[in-house]
mmCIF file of C-alpha atoms in Angstrom:
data_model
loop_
_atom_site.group_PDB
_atom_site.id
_atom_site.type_symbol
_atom_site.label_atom_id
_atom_site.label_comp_id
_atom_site.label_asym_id
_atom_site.label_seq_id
_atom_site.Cartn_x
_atom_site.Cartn_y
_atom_site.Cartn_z
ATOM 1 C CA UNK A 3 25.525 -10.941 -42.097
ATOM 2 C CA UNK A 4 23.597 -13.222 -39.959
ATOM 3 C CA UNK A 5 24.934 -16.422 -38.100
ATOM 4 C CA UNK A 6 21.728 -17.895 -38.321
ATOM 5 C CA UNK A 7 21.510 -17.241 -42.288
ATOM 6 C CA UNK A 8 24.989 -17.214 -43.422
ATOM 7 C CA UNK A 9 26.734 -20.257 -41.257
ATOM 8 C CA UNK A 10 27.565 -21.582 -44.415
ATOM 9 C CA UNK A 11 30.009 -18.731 -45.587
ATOM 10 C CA UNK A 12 31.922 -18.620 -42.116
ATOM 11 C CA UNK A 13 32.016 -22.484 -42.971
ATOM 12 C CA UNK A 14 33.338 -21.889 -46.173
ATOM 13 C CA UNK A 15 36.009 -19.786 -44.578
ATOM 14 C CA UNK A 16 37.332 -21.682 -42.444
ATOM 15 C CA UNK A 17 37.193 -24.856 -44.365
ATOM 16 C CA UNK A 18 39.161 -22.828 -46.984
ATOM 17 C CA UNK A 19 41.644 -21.321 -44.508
ATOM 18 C CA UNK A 20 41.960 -24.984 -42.995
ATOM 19 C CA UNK A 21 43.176 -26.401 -46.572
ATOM 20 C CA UNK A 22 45.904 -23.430 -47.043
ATOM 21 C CA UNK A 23 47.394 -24.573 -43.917
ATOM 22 C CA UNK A 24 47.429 -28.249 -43.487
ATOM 23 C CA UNK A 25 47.493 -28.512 -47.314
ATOM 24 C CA UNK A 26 51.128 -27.233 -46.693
ATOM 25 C CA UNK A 27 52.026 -28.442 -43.458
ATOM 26 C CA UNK A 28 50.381 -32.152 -43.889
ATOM 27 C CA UNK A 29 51.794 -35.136 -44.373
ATOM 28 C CA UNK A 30 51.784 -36.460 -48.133
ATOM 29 C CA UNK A 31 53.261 -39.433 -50.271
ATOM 30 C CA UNK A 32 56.770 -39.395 -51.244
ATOM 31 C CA UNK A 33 56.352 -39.965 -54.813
ATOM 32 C CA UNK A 34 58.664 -39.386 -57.724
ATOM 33 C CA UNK A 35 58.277 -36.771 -60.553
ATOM 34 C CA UNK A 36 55.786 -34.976 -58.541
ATOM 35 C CA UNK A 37 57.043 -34.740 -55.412
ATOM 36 C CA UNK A 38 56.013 -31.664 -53.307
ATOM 37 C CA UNK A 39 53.253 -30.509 -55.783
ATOM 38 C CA UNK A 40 51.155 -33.377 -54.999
ATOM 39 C CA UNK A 41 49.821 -30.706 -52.805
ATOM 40 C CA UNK A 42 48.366 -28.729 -56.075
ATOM 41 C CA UNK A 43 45.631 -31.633 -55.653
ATOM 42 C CA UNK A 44 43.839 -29.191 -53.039
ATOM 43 C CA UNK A 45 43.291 -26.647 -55.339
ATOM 44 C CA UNK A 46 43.719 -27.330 -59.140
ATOM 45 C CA UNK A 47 41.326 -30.441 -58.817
ATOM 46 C CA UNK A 48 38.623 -28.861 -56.057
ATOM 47 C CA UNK A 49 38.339 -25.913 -59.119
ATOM 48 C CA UNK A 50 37.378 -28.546 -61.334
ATOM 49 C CA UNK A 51 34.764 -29.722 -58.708
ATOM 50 C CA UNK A 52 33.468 -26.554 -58.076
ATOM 51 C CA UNK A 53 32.736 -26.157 -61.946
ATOM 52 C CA UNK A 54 31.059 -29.400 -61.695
ATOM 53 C CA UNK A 55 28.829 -28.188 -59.103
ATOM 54 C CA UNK A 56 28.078 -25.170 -60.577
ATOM 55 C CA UNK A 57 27.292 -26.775 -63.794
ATOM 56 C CA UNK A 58 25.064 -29.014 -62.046
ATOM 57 C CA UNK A 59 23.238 -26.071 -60.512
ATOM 58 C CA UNK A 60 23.263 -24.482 -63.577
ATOM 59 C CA UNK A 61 21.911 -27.577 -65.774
ATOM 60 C CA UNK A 62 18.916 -28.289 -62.816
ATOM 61 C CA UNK A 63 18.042 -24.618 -62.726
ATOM 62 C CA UNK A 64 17.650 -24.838 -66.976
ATOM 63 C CA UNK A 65 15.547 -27.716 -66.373
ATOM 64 C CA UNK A 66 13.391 -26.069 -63.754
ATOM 65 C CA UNK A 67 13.011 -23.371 -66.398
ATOM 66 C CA UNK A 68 11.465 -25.432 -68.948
ATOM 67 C CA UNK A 69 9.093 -26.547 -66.566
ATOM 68 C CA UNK A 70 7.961 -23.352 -64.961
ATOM 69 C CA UNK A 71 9.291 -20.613 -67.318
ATOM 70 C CA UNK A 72 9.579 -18.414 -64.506
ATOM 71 C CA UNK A 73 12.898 -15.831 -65.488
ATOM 72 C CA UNK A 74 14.521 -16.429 -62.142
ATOM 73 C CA UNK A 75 15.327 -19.913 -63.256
ATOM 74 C CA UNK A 76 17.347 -19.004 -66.270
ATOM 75 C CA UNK A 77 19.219 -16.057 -64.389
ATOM 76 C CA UNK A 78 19.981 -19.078 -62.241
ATOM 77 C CA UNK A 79 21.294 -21.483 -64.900
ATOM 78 C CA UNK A 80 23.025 -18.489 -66.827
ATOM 79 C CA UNK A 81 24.955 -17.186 -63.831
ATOM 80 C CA UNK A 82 25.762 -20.526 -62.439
ATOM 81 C CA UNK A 83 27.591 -21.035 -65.861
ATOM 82 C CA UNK A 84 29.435 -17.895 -65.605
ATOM 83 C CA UNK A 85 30.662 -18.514 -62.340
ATOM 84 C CA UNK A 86 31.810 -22.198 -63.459
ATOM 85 C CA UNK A 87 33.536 -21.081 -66.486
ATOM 86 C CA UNK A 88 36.031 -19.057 -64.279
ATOM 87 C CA UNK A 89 36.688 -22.002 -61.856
ATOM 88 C CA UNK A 90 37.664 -24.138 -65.050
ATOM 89 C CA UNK A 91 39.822 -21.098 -66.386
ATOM 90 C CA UNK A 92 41.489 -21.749 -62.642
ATOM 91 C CA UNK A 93 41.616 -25.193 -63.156
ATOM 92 C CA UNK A 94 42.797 -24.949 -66.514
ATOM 93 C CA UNK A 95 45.714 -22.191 -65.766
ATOM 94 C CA UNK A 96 46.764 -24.351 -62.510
ATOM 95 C CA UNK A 97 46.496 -27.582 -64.457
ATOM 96 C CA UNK A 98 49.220 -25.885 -67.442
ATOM 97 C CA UNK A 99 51.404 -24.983 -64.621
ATOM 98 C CA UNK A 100 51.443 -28.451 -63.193
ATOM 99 C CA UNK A 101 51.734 -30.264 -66.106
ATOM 100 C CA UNK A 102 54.765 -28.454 -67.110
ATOM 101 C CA UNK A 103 56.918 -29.412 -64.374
ATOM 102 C CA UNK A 104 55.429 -32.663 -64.136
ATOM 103 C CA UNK A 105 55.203 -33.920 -67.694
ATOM 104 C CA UNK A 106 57.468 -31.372 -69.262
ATOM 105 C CA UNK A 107 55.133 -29.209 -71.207
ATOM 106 C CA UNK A 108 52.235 -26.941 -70.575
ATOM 107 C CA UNK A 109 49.470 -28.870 -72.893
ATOM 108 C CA UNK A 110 49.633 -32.641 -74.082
ATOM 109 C CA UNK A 111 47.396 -34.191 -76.548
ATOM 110 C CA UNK A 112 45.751 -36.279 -74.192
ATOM 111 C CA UNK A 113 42.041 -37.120 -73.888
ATOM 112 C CA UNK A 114 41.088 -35.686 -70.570
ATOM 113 C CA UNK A 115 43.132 -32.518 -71.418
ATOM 114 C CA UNK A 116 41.408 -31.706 -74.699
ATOM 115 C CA UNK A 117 37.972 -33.303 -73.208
ATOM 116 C CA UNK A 118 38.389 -30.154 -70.949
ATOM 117 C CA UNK A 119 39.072 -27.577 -73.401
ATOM 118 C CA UNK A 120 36.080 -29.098 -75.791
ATOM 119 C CA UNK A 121 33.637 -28.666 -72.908
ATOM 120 C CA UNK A 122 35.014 -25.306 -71.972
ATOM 121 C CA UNK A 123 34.626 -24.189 -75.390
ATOM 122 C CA UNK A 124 30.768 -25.950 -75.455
ATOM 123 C CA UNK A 125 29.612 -23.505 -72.321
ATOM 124 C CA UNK A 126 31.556 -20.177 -74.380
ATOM 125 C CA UNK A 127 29.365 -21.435 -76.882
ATOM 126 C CA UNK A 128 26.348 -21.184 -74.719
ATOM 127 C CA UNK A 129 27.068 -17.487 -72.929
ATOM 128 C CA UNK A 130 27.560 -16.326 -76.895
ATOM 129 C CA UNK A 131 24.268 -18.341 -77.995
ATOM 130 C CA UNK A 132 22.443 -15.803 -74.925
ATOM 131 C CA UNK A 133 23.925 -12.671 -76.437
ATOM 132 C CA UNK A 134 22.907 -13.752 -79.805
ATOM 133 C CA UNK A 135 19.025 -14.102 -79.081
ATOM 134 C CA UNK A 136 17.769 -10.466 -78.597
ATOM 135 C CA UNK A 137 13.697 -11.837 -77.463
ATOM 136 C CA UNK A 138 14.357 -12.690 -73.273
ATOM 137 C CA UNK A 139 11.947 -15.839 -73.378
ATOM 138 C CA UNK A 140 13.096 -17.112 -76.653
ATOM 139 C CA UNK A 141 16.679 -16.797 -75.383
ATOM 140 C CA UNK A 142 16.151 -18.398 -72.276
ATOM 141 C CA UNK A 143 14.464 -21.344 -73.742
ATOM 142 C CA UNK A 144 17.233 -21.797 -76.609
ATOM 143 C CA UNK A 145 19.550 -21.578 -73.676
ATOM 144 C CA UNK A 146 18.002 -23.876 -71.601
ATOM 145 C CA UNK A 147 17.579 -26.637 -74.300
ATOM 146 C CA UNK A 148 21.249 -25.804 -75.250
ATOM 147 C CA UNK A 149 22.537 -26.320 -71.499
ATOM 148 C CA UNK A 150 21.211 -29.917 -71.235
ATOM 149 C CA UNK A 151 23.132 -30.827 -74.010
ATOM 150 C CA UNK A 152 26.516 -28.759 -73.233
ATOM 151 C CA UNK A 153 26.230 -30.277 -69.594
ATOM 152 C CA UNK A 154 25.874 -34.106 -71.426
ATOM 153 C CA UNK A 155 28.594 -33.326 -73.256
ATOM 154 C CA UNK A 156 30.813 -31.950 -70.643
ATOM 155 C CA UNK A 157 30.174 -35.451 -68.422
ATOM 156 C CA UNK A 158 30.892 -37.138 -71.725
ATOM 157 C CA UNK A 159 34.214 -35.747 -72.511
ATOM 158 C CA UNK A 160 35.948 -35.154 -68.974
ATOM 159 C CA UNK A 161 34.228 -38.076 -67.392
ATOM 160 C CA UNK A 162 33.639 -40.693 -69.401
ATOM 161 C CA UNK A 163 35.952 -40.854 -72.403
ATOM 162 C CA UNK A 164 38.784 -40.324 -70.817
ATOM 163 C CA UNK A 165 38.580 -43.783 -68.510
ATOM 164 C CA UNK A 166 37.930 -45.236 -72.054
ATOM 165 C CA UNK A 167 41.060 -44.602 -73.243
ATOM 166 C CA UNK A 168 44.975 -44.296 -71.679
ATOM 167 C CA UNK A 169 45.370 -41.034 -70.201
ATOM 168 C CA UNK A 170 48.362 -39.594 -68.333
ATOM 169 C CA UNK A 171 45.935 -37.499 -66.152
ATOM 170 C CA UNK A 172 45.092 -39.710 -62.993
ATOM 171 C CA UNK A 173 41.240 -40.607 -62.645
ATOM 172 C CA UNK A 174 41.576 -41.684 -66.190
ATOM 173 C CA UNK A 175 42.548 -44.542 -68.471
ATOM 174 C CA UNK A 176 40.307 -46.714 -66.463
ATOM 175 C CA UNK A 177 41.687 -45.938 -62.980
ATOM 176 C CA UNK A 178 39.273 -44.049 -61.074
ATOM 177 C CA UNK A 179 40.940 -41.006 -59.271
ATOM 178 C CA UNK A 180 40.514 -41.920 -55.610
ATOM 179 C CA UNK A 181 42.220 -45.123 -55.413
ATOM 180 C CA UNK A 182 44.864 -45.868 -52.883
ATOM 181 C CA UNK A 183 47.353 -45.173 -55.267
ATOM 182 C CA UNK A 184 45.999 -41.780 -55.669
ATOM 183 C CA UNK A 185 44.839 -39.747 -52.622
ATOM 184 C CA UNK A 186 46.279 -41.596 -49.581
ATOM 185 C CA UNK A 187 44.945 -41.290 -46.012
ATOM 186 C CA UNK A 188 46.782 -38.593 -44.972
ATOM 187 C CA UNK A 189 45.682 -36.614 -48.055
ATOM 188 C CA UNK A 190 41.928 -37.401 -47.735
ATOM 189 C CA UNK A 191 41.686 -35.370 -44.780
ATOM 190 C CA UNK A 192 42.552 -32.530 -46.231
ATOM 191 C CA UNK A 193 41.481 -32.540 -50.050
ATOM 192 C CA UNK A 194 37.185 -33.727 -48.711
ATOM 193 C CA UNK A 195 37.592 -30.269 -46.396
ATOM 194 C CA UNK A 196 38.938 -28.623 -48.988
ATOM 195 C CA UNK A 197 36.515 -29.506 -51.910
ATOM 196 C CA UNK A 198 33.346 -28.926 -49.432
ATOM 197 C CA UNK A 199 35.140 -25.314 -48.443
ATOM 198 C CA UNK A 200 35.610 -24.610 -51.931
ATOM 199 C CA UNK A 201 31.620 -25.344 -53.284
ATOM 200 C CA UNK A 202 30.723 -23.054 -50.599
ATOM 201 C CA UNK A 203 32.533 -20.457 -51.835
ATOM 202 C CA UNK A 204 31.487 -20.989 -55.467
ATOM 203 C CA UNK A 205 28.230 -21.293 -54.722
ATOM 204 C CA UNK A 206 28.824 -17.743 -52.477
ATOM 205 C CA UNK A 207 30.061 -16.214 -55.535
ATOM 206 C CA UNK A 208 26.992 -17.588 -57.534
ATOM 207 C CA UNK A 209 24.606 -16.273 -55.417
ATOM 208 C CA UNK A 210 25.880 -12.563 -54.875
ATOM 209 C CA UNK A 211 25.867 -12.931 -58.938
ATOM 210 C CA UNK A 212 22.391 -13.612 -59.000
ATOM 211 C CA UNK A 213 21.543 -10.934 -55.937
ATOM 212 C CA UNK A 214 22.819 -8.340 -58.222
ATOM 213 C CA UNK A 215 21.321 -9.774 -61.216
ATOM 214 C CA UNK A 216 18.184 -9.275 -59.480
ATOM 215 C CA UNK A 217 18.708 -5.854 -58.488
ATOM 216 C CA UNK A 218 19.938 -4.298 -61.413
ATOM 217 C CA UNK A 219 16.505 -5.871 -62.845
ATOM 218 C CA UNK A 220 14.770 -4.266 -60.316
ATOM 219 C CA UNK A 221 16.140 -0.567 -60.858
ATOM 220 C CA UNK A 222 15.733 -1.222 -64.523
ATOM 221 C CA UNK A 223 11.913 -2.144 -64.292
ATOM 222 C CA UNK A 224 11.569 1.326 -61.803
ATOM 223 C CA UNK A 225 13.362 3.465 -65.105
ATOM 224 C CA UNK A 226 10.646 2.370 -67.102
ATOM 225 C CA UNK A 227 7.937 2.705 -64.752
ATOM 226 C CA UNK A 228 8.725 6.526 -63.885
ATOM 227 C CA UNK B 1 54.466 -80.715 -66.901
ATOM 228 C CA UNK B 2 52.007 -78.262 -69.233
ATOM 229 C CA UNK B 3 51.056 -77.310 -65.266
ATOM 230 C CA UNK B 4 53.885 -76.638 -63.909
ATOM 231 C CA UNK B 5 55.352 -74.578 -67.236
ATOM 232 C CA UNK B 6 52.059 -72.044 -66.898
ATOM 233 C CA UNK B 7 52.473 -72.419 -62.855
ATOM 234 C CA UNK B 8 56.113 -71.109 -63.495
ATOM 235 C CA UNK B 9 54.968 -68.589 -65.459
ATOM 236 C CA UNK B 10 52.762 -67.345 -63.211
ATOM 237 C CA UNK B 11 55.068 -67.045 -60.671
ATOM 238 C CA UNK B 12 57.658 -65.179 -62.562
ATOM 239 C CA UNK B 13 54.642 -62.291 -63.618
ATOM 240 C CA UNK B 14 54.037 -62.023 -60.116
ATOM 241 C CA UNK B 15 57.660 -61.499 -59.568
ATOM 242 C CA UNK B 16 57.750 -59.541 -62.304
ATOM 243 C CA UNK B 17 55.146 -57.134 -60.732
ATOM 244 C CA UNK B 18 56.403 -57.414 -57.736
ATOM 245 C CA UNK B 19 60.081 -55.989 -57.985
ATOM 246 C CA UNK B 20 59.636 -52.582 -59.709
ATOM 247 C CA UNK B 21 57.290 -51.728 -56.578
ATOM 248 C CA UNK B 22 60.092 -52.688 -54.250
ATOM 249 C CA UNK B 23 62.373 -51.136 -55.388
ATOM 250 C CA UNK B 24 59.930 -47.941 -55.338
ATOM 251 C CA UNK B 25 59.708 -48.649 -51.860
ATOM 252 C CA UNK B 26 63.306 -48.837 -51.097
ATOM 253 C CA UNK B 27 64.140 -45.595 -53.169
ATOM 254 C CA UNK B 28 61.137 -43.485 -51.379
ATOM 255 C CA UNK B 29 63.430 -41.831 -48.416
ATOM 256 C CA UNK B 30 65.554 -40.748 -51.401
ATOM 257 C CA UNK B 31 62.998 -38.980 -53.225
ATOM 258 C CA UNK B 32 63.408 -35.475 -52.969
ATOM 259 C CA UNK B 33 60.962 -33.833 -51.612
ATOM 260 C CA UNK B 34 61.383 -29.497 -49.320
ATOM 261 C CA UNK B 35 62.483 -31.430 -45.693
ATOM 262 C CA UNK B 36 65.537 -28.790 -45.231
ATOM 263 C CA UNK B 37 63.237 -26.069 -46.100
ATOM 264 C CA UNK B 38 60.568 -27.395 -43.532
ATOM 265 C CA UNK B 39 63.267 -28.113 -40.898
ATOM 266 C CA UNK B 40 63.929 -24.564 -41.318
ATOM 267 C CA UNK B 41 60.395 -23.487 -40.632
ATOM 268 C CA UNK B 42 60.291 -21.169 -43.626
ATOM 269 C CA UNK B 43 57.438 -23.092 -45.350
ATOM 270 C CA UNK B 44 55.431 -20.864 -42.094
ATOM 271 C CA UNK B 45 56.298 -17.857 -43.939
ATOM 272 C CA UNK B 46 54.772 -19.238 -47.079
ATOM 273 C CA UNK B 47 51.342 -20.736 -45.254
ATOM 274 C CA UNK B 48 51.157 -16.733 -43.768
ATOM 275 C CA UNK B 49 51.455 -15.687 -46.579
ATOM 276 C CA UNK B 50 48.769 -17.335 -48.364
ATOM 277 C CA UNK B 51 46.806 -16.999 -45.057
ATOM 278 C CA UNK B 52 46.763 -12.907 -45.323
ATOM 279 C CA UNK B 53 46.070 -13.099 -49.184
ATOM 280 C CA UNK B 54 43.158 -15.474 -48.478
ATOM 281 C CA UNK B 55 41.766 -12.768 -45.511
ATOM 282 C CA UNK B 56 41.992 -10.298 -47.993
ATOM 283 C CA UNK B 57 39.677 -11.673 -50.394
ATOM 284 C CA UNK B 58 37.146 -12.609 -48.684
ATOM 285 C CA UNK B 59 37.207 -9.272 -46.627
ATOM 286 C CA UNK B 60 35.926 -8.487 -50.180
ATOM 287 C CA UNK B 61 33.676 -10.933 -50.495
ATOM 288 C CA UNK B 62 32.172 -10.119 -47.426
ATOM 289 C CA UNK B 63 31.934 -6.078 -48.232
ATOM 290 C CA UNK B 64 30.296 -7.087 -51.469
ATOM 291 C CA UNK B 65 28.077 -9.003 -49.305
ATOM 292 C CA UNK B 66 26.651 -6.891 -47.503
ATOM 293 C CA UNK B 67 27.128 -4.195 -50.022
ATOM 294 C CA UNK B 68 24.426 -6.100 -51.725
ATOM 295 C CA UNK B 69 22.222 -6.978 -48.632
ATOM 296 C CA UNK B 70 21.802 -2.608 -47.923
ATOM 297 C CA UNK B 71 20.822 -2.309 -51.478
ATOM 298 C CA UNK B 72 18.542 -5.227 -51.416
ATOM 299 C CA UNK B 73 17.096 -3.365 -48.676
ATOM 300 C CA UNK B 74 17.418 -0.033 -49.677
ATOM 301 C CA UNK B 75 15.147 -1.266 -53.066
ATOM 302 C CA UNK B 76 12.757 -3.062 -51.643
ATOM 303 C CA UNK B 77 12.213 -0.139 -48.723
ATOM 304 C CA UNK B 78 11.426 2.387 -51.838
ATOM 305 C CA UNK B 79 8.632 -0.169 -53.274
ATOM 306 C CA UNK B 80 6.748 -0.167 -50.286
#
């Protein structure tokens, strides 16, 4: 590894390593029901934001397909999906865990909850739509056209309807989630750290997917030259 | 008098709001939250823990890393 090249990963560390400690050592609220695992907020909800990153990546890099159709676009958008989906199966395993201790059962029928699940279940939909298509450029254009609506969607049903309607989960029911209420000073200073180290190492992740990607292309192309 | 019913009013929703917070406020030292197990200085253990689990990882990561980097380099070597 270079310094000059890969600043950003020993960033990612220690941003990472800075959260595990003063996300357990720092000073937080004293508020009922969920007393000490306020602190989950450094990692259940920066998986969600790394999902929402990656899905961001993944959504511009379908775009940029459509424009240019060059294959390295949709091995971008593809593999940026992948990566997401397993920071939302994080977010969503953490999130059960939480919400059993601090609403007494693992799932509730509630609209940011099932919002989730929907969208999760809208990008399974789009890794099986890739296997389906057995043409490469057909599939990544199907894909690409498929993305733009499953990342619409997603912003639809975790962002938006949610504040529409009451929602236990906080950021919802109207109530943006950063309000004083919410994340307090002494809490800021460790979740922004936190959600920064934890992109990095998403988007770390992402890109050693698509490094490989490219090299098992690579030795595939030789096979068929020789 | 119409006035001063809906200025009475007024005042008692602002009371009204007011109170439940208070009394938040006055019950917060009592909600329970690890302080004997931090006075104790076991939640280090814990953040060591997590620490050496955390190194571990990303000592993965950073094998796979450059795992990938000598076979970038090992492919693109055997095009030229």
């Amino acid at each position: 590894m270079v310094l000059r090249r890969d600043w950003w990963k020993i960033l990612a560390v220690l941003l990472v390593g800075y959260t595990i400690v003063a996300g357990l050592l720092g000073t937080v609220p004293r508020l009922p029901i969920l007393n000490e695992s306020i602190r989950n907020l450094y990692f259940h909800v920066t998986m969600w934001f790394v999902m929402l990153f990656l899905f961001t990546i993944s959504v511009s890099s379908s775009i940029a397909y459509l424009s240019t159709e060059k294959p390295l676009w949709d091995i971008r958008a593809e593999l940026a999906v992948k990566v997401g989906m397993v920071t939302a199966t994080l977010g969503i395993l953490t999130g059960m865990i939480w919400a059993n201790f601090t609403w007494g059962k693992p799932w509730v029928n509630d609209p940011k909850l099932n919002g989730a699940a929907v969208s999760f279940l809208g990008y399974a939909a789009y890794l099986i739509l890739r296997q389906s298509i057995d043409d490469s450029e057909k599939k990544a254009r199907i894909a690409a056209v498929y993305n733009i609506f499953a990342f619409v969607m997603m912003i639809v049903f975790i962002q938006i309807l949610p504040r529409l309607t009451d929602s236990l989960h906080p950021g919802s029911g109207g109530n943006p989630a950063f309000s004083s209420y919410d994340l307090d000073k002494n809490m800021r200073i460790v979740f922004y750290p936190a959600v920064i180290g934890w992109f990095l190492i998403g988007y770390w992740i992402y890109t050693l997917q698509v490094r490989m990607r490219l090299l098992q292309n690579k030795l595939n192309q030789s096979q068929w030259n020789d | 008098m119409e006035r001063l019913i809906t200025f009475r009013a007024l005042m008692a929703a602002v009371f009204l709001l007011i109170t439940p917070s208070a009394l938040l406020f006055a019950q917060d030292s009592e909600i329970p939250m690890a302080d004997t197990f931090r006075a104790e200085g076991k939640i280090y253990v814990v953040v060591a823990v997590m620490l050496v689990i955390f190194a571990g990882l990303i000592s993965y990561l950073i094998y796979v890393d450059r795992k990938v980097g000598k076979l970038e380099r090992d492919v693109n070597n055997e095009e030229k």
